Amino acid sequence: MDDYLAKPVDAAALQAALARWVPEPAAQALAVTGAVRAATERRAVDQDRLAMLRGLGPDDGRGLLPATVEAFRKDVPGRIAALQAALDDGGGEALVRAAHALKGSAANIGAGRAAAICAELEGLGRAGNHDGGIDLVRRLEAELRRVDAELDAALEVDG
């Protein structure tokens, strides 16, 4: 396969790549209307992303969602610890790396607000500034608790 998809993986790009290589038709992407978008913006996890993960992998209705959630949950504590350590050390490049890594993980699972907070932390690190970083990490931790609850609900629906 010669197709390269950058993280976070875009559902439409993935669908197009799969359509080129897999003989079966790929699942049709869901359109997001204004009303649906408003409801989605209140959610901690993008439901279209969850649907995409359910549609990939095993044909059991759960797809890659359980494995992706498990990997995300294993990754988060170490990433939060790295953010806190970077802030304790004054921010800088360590903050950029830690925030960037968690931003990608959050975006891949569909946690847009968590990814946006990580982008703010990444910006602080790039600016060589860590003022407000502790408050951002607290906001991030609160958002990740919301993400975790929504992931639990998504897995319960699948189970």
JSON list of C-alpha atoms in Angstrom, two decimals:
[
{"chain": "A", "resi": 1, "resn": "MET", "atom": "CA", "xyz": [0.00, 0.00, 0.00]},
{"chain": "A", "resi": 2, "resn": "ASP", "atom": "CA", "xyz": [1.39, 3.39, -0.99]},
{"chain": "A", "resi": 3, "resn": "ASP", "atom": "CA", "xyz": [-1.20, 5.64, 0.63]},
{"chain": "A", "resi": 4, "resn": "TYR", "atom": "CA", "xyz": [0.00, 7.68, 3.60]},
{"chain": "A", "resi": 5, "resn": "LEU", "atom": "CA", "xyz": [-2.45, 9.15, 6.08]},
{"chain": "A", "resi": 6, "resn": "ALA", "atom": "CA", "xyz": [-1.22, 11.72, 8.61]},
{"chain": "A", "resi": 7, "resn": "LYS", "atom": "CA", "xyz": [-2.50, 11.78, 12.19]},
{"chain": "A", "resi": 8, "resn": "PRO", "atom": "CA", "xyz": [-5.14, 12.47, 13.22]},
{"chain": "A", "resi": 9, "resn": "VAL", "atom": "CA", "xyz": [-6.58, 10.22, 10.56]},
{"chain": "A", "resi": 10, "resn": "ASP", "atom": "CA", "xyz": [-9.38, 11.92, 8.64]},
{"chain": "A", "resi": 11, "resn": "ALA", "atom": "CA", "xyz": [-12.36, 9.60, 8.16]},
{"chain": "A", "resi": 12, "resn": "ALA", "atom": "CA", "xyz": [-12.92, 10.70, 4.55]},
{"chain": "A", "resi": 13, "resn": "ALA", "atom": "CA", "xyz": [-9.25, 10.23, 3.60]},
{"chain": "A", "resi": 14, "resn": "LEU", "atom": "CA", "xyz": [-9.21, 6.80, 5.23]},
{"chain": "A", "resi": 15, "resn": "GLN", "atom": "CA", "xyz": [-12.39, 5.83, 3.43]},
{"chain": "A", "resi": 16, "resn": "ALA", "atom": "CA", "xyz": [-10.92, 6.96, 0.11]},
{"chain": "A", "resi": 17, "resn": "ALA", "atom": "CA", "xyz": [-7.70, 5.00, 0.69]},
{"chain": "A", "resi": 18, "resn": "LEU", "atom": "CA", "xyz": [-9.62, 1.88, 1.66]},
{"chain": "A", "resi": 19, "resn": "ALA", "atom": "CA", "xyz": [-11.88, 2.23, -1.36]},
{"chain": "A", "resi": 20, "resn": "ARG", "atom": "CA", "xyz": [-8.80, 2.16, -3.60]},
{"chain": "A", "resi": 21, "resn": "TRP", "atom": "CA", "xyz": [-7.41, -1.00, -2.01]},
{"chain": "A", "resi": 22, "resn": "VAL", "atom": "CA", "xyz": [-10.35, -2.99, -0.66]},
{"chain": "A", "resi": 23, "resn": "PRO", "atom": "CA", "xyz": [-12.70, -4.57, -3.21]},
{"chain": "A", "resi": 24, "resn": "GLU", "atom": "CA", "xyz": [-15.76, -4.20, -0.95]},
{"chain": "A", "resi": 25, "resn": "PRO", "atom": "CA", "xyz": [-17.39, -0.77, -0.85]},
{"chain": "A", "resi": 26, "resn": "ALA", "atom": "CA", "xyz": [-16.38, 1.23, 2.22]},
{"chain": "A", "resi": 27, "resn": "ALA", "atom": "CA", "xyz": [-19.02, 2.53, 4.62]},
{"chain": "A", "resi": 28, "resn": "GLN", "atom": "CA", "xyz": [-20.45, 5.87, 3.59]},
{"chain": "A", "resi": 29, "resn": "ALA", "atom": "CA", "xyz": [-19.31, 8.84, 5.65]},
{"chain": "A", "resi": 30, "resn": "LEU", "atom": "CA", "xyz": [-22.00, 10.55, 7.71]},
{"chain": "A", "resi": 31, "resn": "ALA", "atom": "CA", "xyz": [-22.96, 14.10, 6.82]},
{"chain": "A", "resi": 32, "resn": "VAL", "atom": "CA", "xyz": [-22.95, 16.55, 9.70]},
{"chain": "A", "resi": 33, "resn": "THR", "atom": "CA", "xyz": [-25.74, 19.12, 9.62]},
{"chain": "A", "resi": 34, "resn": "GLY", "atom": "CA", "xyz": [-25.86, 22.30, 11.66]},
{"chain": "A", "resi": 35, "resn": "ALA", "atom": "CA", "xyz": [-28.17, 20.79, 14.30]},
{"chain": "A", "resi": 36, "resn": "VAL", "atom": "CA", "xyz": [-26.08, 17.64, 14.58]},
{"chain": "A", "resi": 37, "resn": "ARG", "atom": "CA", "xyz": [-22.89, 19.70, 14.69]},
{"chain": "A", "resi": 38, "resn": "ALA", "atom": "CA", "xyz": [-24.26, 21.78, 17.61]},
{"chain": "A", "resi": 39, "resn": "ALA", "atom": "CA", "xyz": [-25.06, 18.60, 19.56]},
{"chain": "A", "resi": 40, "resn": "THR", "atom": "CA", "xyz": [-21.66, 17.14, 18.70]},
{"chain": "A", "resi": 41, "resn": "GLU", "atom": "CA", "xyz": [-19.86, 20.27, 19.91]},
{"chain": "A", "resi": 42, "resn": "ARG", "atom": "CA", "xyz": [-21.31, 19.70, 23.39]},
{"chain": "A", "resi": 43, "resn": "ARG", "atom": "CA", "xyz": [-19.98, 16.15, 23.45]},
{"chain": "A", "resi": 44, "resn": "ALA", "atom": "CA", "xyz": [-16.50, 15.34, 24.64]},
{"chain": "A", "resi": 45, "resn": "VAL", "atom": "CA", "xyz": [-16.06, 12.70, 21.92]},
{"chain": "A", "resi": 46, "resn": "ASP", "atom": "CA", "xyz": [-16.96, 13.02, 18.24]},
{"chain": "A", "resi": 47, "resn": "GLN", "atom": "CA", "xyz": [-19.64, 10.43, 17.52]},
{"chain": "A", "resi": 48, "resn": "ASP", "atom": "CA", "xyz": [-18.61, 10.24, 13.85]},
{"chain": "A", "resi": 49, "resn": "ARG", "atom": "CA", "xyz": [-15.12, 9.22, 14.95]},
{"chain": "A", "resi": 50, "resn": "LEU", "atom": "CA", "xyz": [-16.57, 6.51, 17.19]},
{"chain": "A", "resi": 51, "resn": "ALA", "atom": "CA", "xyz": [-18.71, 5.28, 14.29]},
{"chain": "A", "resi": 52, "resn": "MET", "atom": "CA", "xyz": [-15.65, 5.17, 12.04]},
{"chain": "A", "resi": 53, "resn": "LEU", "atom": "CA", "xyz": [-13.71, 3.13, 14.62]},
{"chain": "A", "resi": 54, "resn": "ARG", "atom": "CA", "xyz": [-16.67, 0.75, 14.96]},
{"chain": "A", "resi": 55, "resn": "GLY", "atom": "CA", "xyz": [-16.67, 0.30, 11.18]},
{"chain": "A", "resi": 56, "resn": "LEU", "atom": "CA", "xyz": [-12.98, -0.60, 10.95]},
{"chain": "A", "resi": 57, "resn": "GLY", "atom": "CA", "xyz": [-11.49, -3.97, 11.83]},
{"chain": "A", "resi": 58, "resn": "PRO", "atom": "CA", "xyz": [-13.53, -6.96, 12.96]},
{"chain": "A", "resi": 59, "resn": "ASP", "atom": "CA", "xyz": [-17.05, -7.15, 11.57]},
{"chain": "A", "resi": 60, "resn": "ASP", "atom": "CA", "xyz": [-18.62, -7.50, 15.02]},
{"chain": "A", "resi": 61, "resn": "GLY", "atom": "CA", "xyz": [-20.25, -4.08, 15.31]},
{"chain": "A", "resi": 62, "resn": "ARG", "atom": "CA", "xyz": [-17.50, -2.93, 17.66]},
{"chain": "A", "resi": 63, "resn": "GLY", "atom": "CA", "xyz": [-14.63, -2.84, 15.19]},
{"chain": "A", "resi": 64, "resn": "LEU", "atom": "CA", "xyz": [-11.47, -1.20, 16.45]},
{"chain": "A", "resi": 65, "resn": "LEU", "atom": "CA", "xyz": [-13.25, 0.90, 19.08]},
{"chain": "A", "resi": 66, "resn": "PRO", "atom": "CA", "xyz": [-12.47, -1.29, 22.13]},
{"chain": "A", "resi": 67, "resn": "ALA", "atom": "CA", "xyz": [-8.79, -1.64, 21.26]},
{"chain": "A", "resi": 68, "resn": "THR", "atom": "CA", "xyz": [-8.45, 2.06, 20.43]},
{"chain": "A", "resi": 69, "resn": "VAL", "atom": "CA", "xyz": [-10.10, 3.08, 23.71]},
{"chain": "A", "resi": 70, "resn": "GLU", "atom": "CA", "xyz": [-7.88, 0.70, 25.66]},
{"chain": "A", "resi": 71, "resn": "ALA", "atom": "CA", "xyz": [-4.73, 2.09, 24.02]},
{"chain": "A", "resi": 72, "resn": "PHE", "atom": "CA", "xyz": [-5.89, 5.67, 24.64]},
{"chain": "A", "resi": 73, "resn": "ARG", "atom": "CA", "xyz": [-6.62, 4.97, 28.30]},
{"chain": "A", "resi": 74, "resn": "LYS", "atom": "CA", "xyz": [-3.24, 3.34, 28.82]},
{"chain": "A", "resi": 75, "resn": "ASP", "atom": "CA", "xyz": [-1.51, 6.30, 27.15]},
{"chain": "A", "resi": 76, "resn": "VAL", "atom": "CA", "xyz": [-3.20, 9.16, 29.01]},
{"chain": "A", "resi": 77, "resn": "PRO", "atom": "CA", "xyz": [-1.71, 8.85, 32.54]},
{"chain": "A", "resi": 78, "resn": "GLY", "atom": "CA", "xyz": [1.87, 8.87, 31.25]},
{"chain": "A", "resi": 79, "resn": "ARG", "atom": "CA", "xyz": [1.12, 11.79, 28.94]},
{"chain": "A", "resi": 80, "resn": "ILE", "atom": "CA", "xyz": [-0.42, 13.82, 31.78]},
{"chain": "A", "resi": 81, "resn": "ALA", "atom": "CA", "xyz": [2.60, 13.03, 33.97]},
{"chain": "A", "resi": 82, "resn": "ALA", "atom": "CA", "xyz": [4.90, 14.18, 31.15]},
{"chain": "A", "resi": 83, "resn": "LEU", "atom": "CA", "xyz": [2.94, 17.45, 30.84]},
{"chain": "A", "resi": 84, "resn": "GLN", "atom": "CA", "xyz": [3.19, 18.08, 34.57]},
{"chain": "A", "resi": 85, "resn": "ALA", "atom": "CA", "xyz": [6.91, 17.26, 34.61]},
{"chain": "A", "resi": 86, "resn": "ALA", "atom": "CA", "xyz": [7.51, 19.58, 31.67]},
{"chain": "A", "resi": 87, "resn": "LEU", "atom": "CA", "xyz": [5.67, 22.39, 33.44]},
{"chain": "A", "resi": 88, "resn": "ASP", "atom": "CA", "xyz": [7.65, 21.74, 36.64]},
{"chain": "A", "resi": 89, "resn": "ASP", "atom": "CA", "xyz": [10.83, 22.07, 34.56]},
{"chain": "A", "resi": 90, "resn": "GLY", "atom": "CA", "xyz": [9.74, 25.37, 33.02]},
{"chain": "A", "resi": 91, "resn": "GLY", "atom": "CA", "xyz": [7.95, 24.25, 29.87]},
{"chain": "A", "resi": 92, "resn": "GLY", "atom": "CA", "xyz": [9.87, 24.58, 26.63]},
{"chain": "A", "resi": 93, "resn": "GLU", "atom": "CA", "xyz": [10.50, 21.73, 24.21]},
{"chain": "A", "resi": 94, "resn": "ALA", "atom": "CA", "xyz": [9.49, 19.04, 26.70]},
{"chain": "A", "resi": 95, "resn": "LEU", "atom": "CA", "xyz": [6.08, 20.71, 27.02]},
{"chain": "A", "resi": 96, "resn": "VAL", "atom": "CA", "xyz": [5.77, 20.89, 23.23]},
{"chain": "A", "resi": 97, "resn": "ARG", "atom": "CA", "xyz": [6.54, 17.16, 22.85]},
{"chain": "A", "resi": 98, "resn": "ALA", "atom": "CA", "xyz": [4.27, 16.04, 25.67]},
{"chain": "A", "resi": 99, "resn": "ALA", "atom": "CA", "xyz": [1.35, 18.23, 24.54]},
{"chain": "A", "resi": 100, "resn": "HIS", "atom": "CA", "xyz": [1.78, 17.24, 20.89]},
{"chain": "A", "resi": 101, "resn": "ALA", "atom": "CA", "xyz": [1.74, 13.54, 21.70]},
{"chain": "A", "resi": 102, "resn": "LEU", "atom": "CA", "xyz": [-1.43, 13.76, 23.78]},
{"chain": "A", "resi": 103, "resn": "LYS", "atom": "CA", "xyz": [-3.02, 16.08, 21.22]},
{"chain": "A", "resi": 104, "resn": "GLY", "atom": "CA", "xyz": [-2.59, 13.37, 18.57]},
{"chain": "A", "resi": 105, "resn": "SER", "atom": "CA", "xyz": [-3.98, 10.64, 20.81]},
{"chain": "A", "resi": 106, "resn": "ALA", "atom": "CA", "xyz": [-6.98, 12.77, 21.74]},
{"chain": "A", "resi": 107, "resn": "ALA", "atom": "CA", "xyz": [-7.67, 13.71, 18.12]},
{"chain": "A", "resi": 108, "resn": "ASN", "atom": "CA", "xyz": [-7.45, 10.08, 17.01]},
{"chain": "A", "resi": 109, "resn": "ILE", "atom": "CA", "xyz": [-10.12, 9.03, 19.51]},
{"chain": "A", "resi": 110, "resn": "GLY", "atom": "CA", "xyz": [-12.29, 12.03, 18.59]},
{"chain": "A", "resi": 111, "resn": "ALA", "atom": "CA", "xyz": [-11.73, 14.11, 21.74]},
{"chain": "A", "resi": 112, "resn": "GLY", "atom": "CA", "xyz": [-11.61, 17.49, 20.01]},
{"chain": "A", "resi": 113, "resn": "ARG", "atom": "CA", "xyz": [-11.75, 19.75, 23.06]},
{"chain": "A", "resi": 114, "resn": "ALA", "atom": "CA", "xyz": [-9.04, 17.76, 24.80]},
{"chain": "A", "resi": 115, "resn": "ALA", "atom": "CA", "xyz": [-6.92, 18.04, 21.64]},
{"chain": "A", "resi": 116, "resn": "ALA", "atom": "CA", "xyz": [-7.55, 21.81, 21.55]},
{"chain": "A", "resi": 117, "resn": "ILE", "atom": "CA", "xyz": [-6.38, 22.20, 25.16]},
{"chain": "A", "resi": 118, "resn": "CYS", "atom": "CA", "xyz": [-3.25, 20.22, 24.26]},
{"chain": "A", "resi": 119, "resn": "ALA", "atom": "CA", "xyz": [-2.70, 22.59, 21.33]},
{"chain": "A", "resi": 120, "resn": "GLU", "atom": "CA", "xyz": [-2.83, 25.52, 23.78]},
{"chain": "A", "resi": 121, "resn": "LEU", "atom": "CA", "xyz": [-0.22, 23.79, 25.96]},
{"chain": "A", "resi": 122, "resn": "GLU", "atom": "CA", "xyz": [1.89, 23.11, 22.89]},
{"chain": "A", "resi": 123, "resn": "GLY", "atom": "CA", "xyz": [1.69, 26.80, 22.01]},
{"chain": "A", "resi": 124, "resn": "LEU", "atom": "CA", "xyz": [2.88, 27.76, 25.48]},
{"chain": "A", "resi": 125, "resn": "GLY", "atom": "CA", "xyz": [5.87, 25.47, 25.09]},
{"chain": "A", "resi": 126, "resn": "ARG", "atom": "CA", "xyz": [6.72, 26.88, 21.66]},
{"chain": "A", "resi": 127, "resn": "ALA", "atom": "CA", "xyz": [6.55, 30.41, 23.08]},
{"chain": "A", "resi": 128, "resn": "GLY", "atom": "CA", "xyz": [8.91, 29.40, 25.87]},
{"chain": "A", "resi": 129, "resn": "ASN", "atom": "CA", "xyz": [6.19, 30.29, 28.34]},
{"chain": "A", "resi": 130, "resn": "HIS", "atom": "CA", "xyz": [4.44, 28.10, 30.85]},
{"chain": "A", "resi": 131, "resn": "ASP", "atom": "CA", "xyz": [2.25, 30.70, 32.58]},
{"chain": "A", "resi": 132, "resn": "GLY", "atom": "CA", "xyz": [-1.23, 29.29, 32.88]},
{"chain": "A", "resi": 133, "resn": "GLY", "atom": "CA", "xyz": [-0.01, 25.81, 32.03]},
{"chain": "A", "resi": 134, "resn": "ILE", "atom": "CA", "xyz": [-1.09, 24.31, 35.33]},
{"chain": "A", "resi": 135, "resn": "ASP", "atom": "CA", "xyz": [-4.62, 25.65, 34.85]},
{"chain": "A", "resi": 136, "resn": "LEU", "atom": "CA", "xyz": [-4.68, 24.23, 31.32]},
{"chain": "A", "resi": 137, "resn": "VAL", "atom": "CA", "xyz": [-3.62, 20.81, 32.61]},
{"chain": "A", "resi": 138, "resn": "ARG", "atom": "CA", "xyz": [-6.44, 20.97, 35.18]},
{"chain": "A", "resi": 139, "resn": "ARG", "atom": "CA", "xyz": [-8.90, 21.82, 32.40]},
{"chain": "A", "resi": 140, "resn": "LEU", "atom": "CA", "xyz": [-7.45, 19.00, 30.34]},
{"chain": "A", "resi": 141, "resn": "GLU", "atom": "CA", "xyz": [-7.84, 16.52, 33.18]},
{"chain": "A", "resi": 142, "resn": "ALA", "atom": "CA", "xyz": [-11.49, 17.57, 33.63]},
{"chain": "A", "resi": 143, "resn": "GLU", "atom": "CA", "xyz": [-12.12, 17.22, 29.91]},
{"chain": "A", "resi": 144, "resn": "LEU", "atom": "CA", "xyz": [-10.44, 13.81, 29.87]},
{"chain": "A", "resi": 145, "resn": "ARG", "atom": "CA", "xyz": [-12.79, 12.68, 32.64]},
{"chain": "A", "resi": 146, "resn": "ARG", "atom": "CA", "xyz": [-15.70, 13.67, 30.37]},
{"chain": "A", "resi": 147, "resn": "VAL", "atom": "CA", "xyz": [-14.04, 11.83, 27.48]},
{"chain": "A", "resi": 148, "resn": "ASP", "atom": "CA", "xyz": [-13.60, 8.74, 29.64]},
{"chain": "A", "resi": 149, "resn": "ALA", "atom": "CA", "xyz": [-17.27, 8.75, 30.67]},
{"chain": "A", "resi": 150, "resn": "GLU", "atom": "CA", "xyz": [-18.40, 9.07, 27.04]},
{"chain": "A", "resi": 151, "resn": "LEU", "atom": "CA", "xyz": [-16.06, 6.28, 25.99]},
{"chain": "A", "resi": 152, "resn": "ASP", "atom": "CA", "xyz": [-17.55, 4.09, 28.74]},
{"chain": "A", "resi": 153, "resn": "ALA", "atom": "CA", "xyz": [-21.01, 4.84, 27.38]},
{"chain": "A", "resi": 154, "resn": "ALA", "atom": "CA", "xyz": [-19.91, 4.07, 23.82]},
{"chain": "A", "resi": 155, "resn": "LEU", "atom": "CA", "xyz": [-18.45, 0.73, 24.89]},
{"chain": "A", "resi": 156, "resn": "GLU", "atom": "CA", "xyz": [-21.61, -0.13, 26.88]},
{"chain": "A", "resi": 157, "resn": "VAL", "atom": "CA", "xyz": [-23.72, 0.46, 23.79]},
{"chain": "A", "resi": 158, "resn": "ASP", "atom": "CA", "xyz": [-21.40, -1.87, 21.88]},
{"chain": "A", "resi": 159, "resn": "GLY", "atom": "CA", "xyz": [-21.34, -4.51, 24.61]}
]
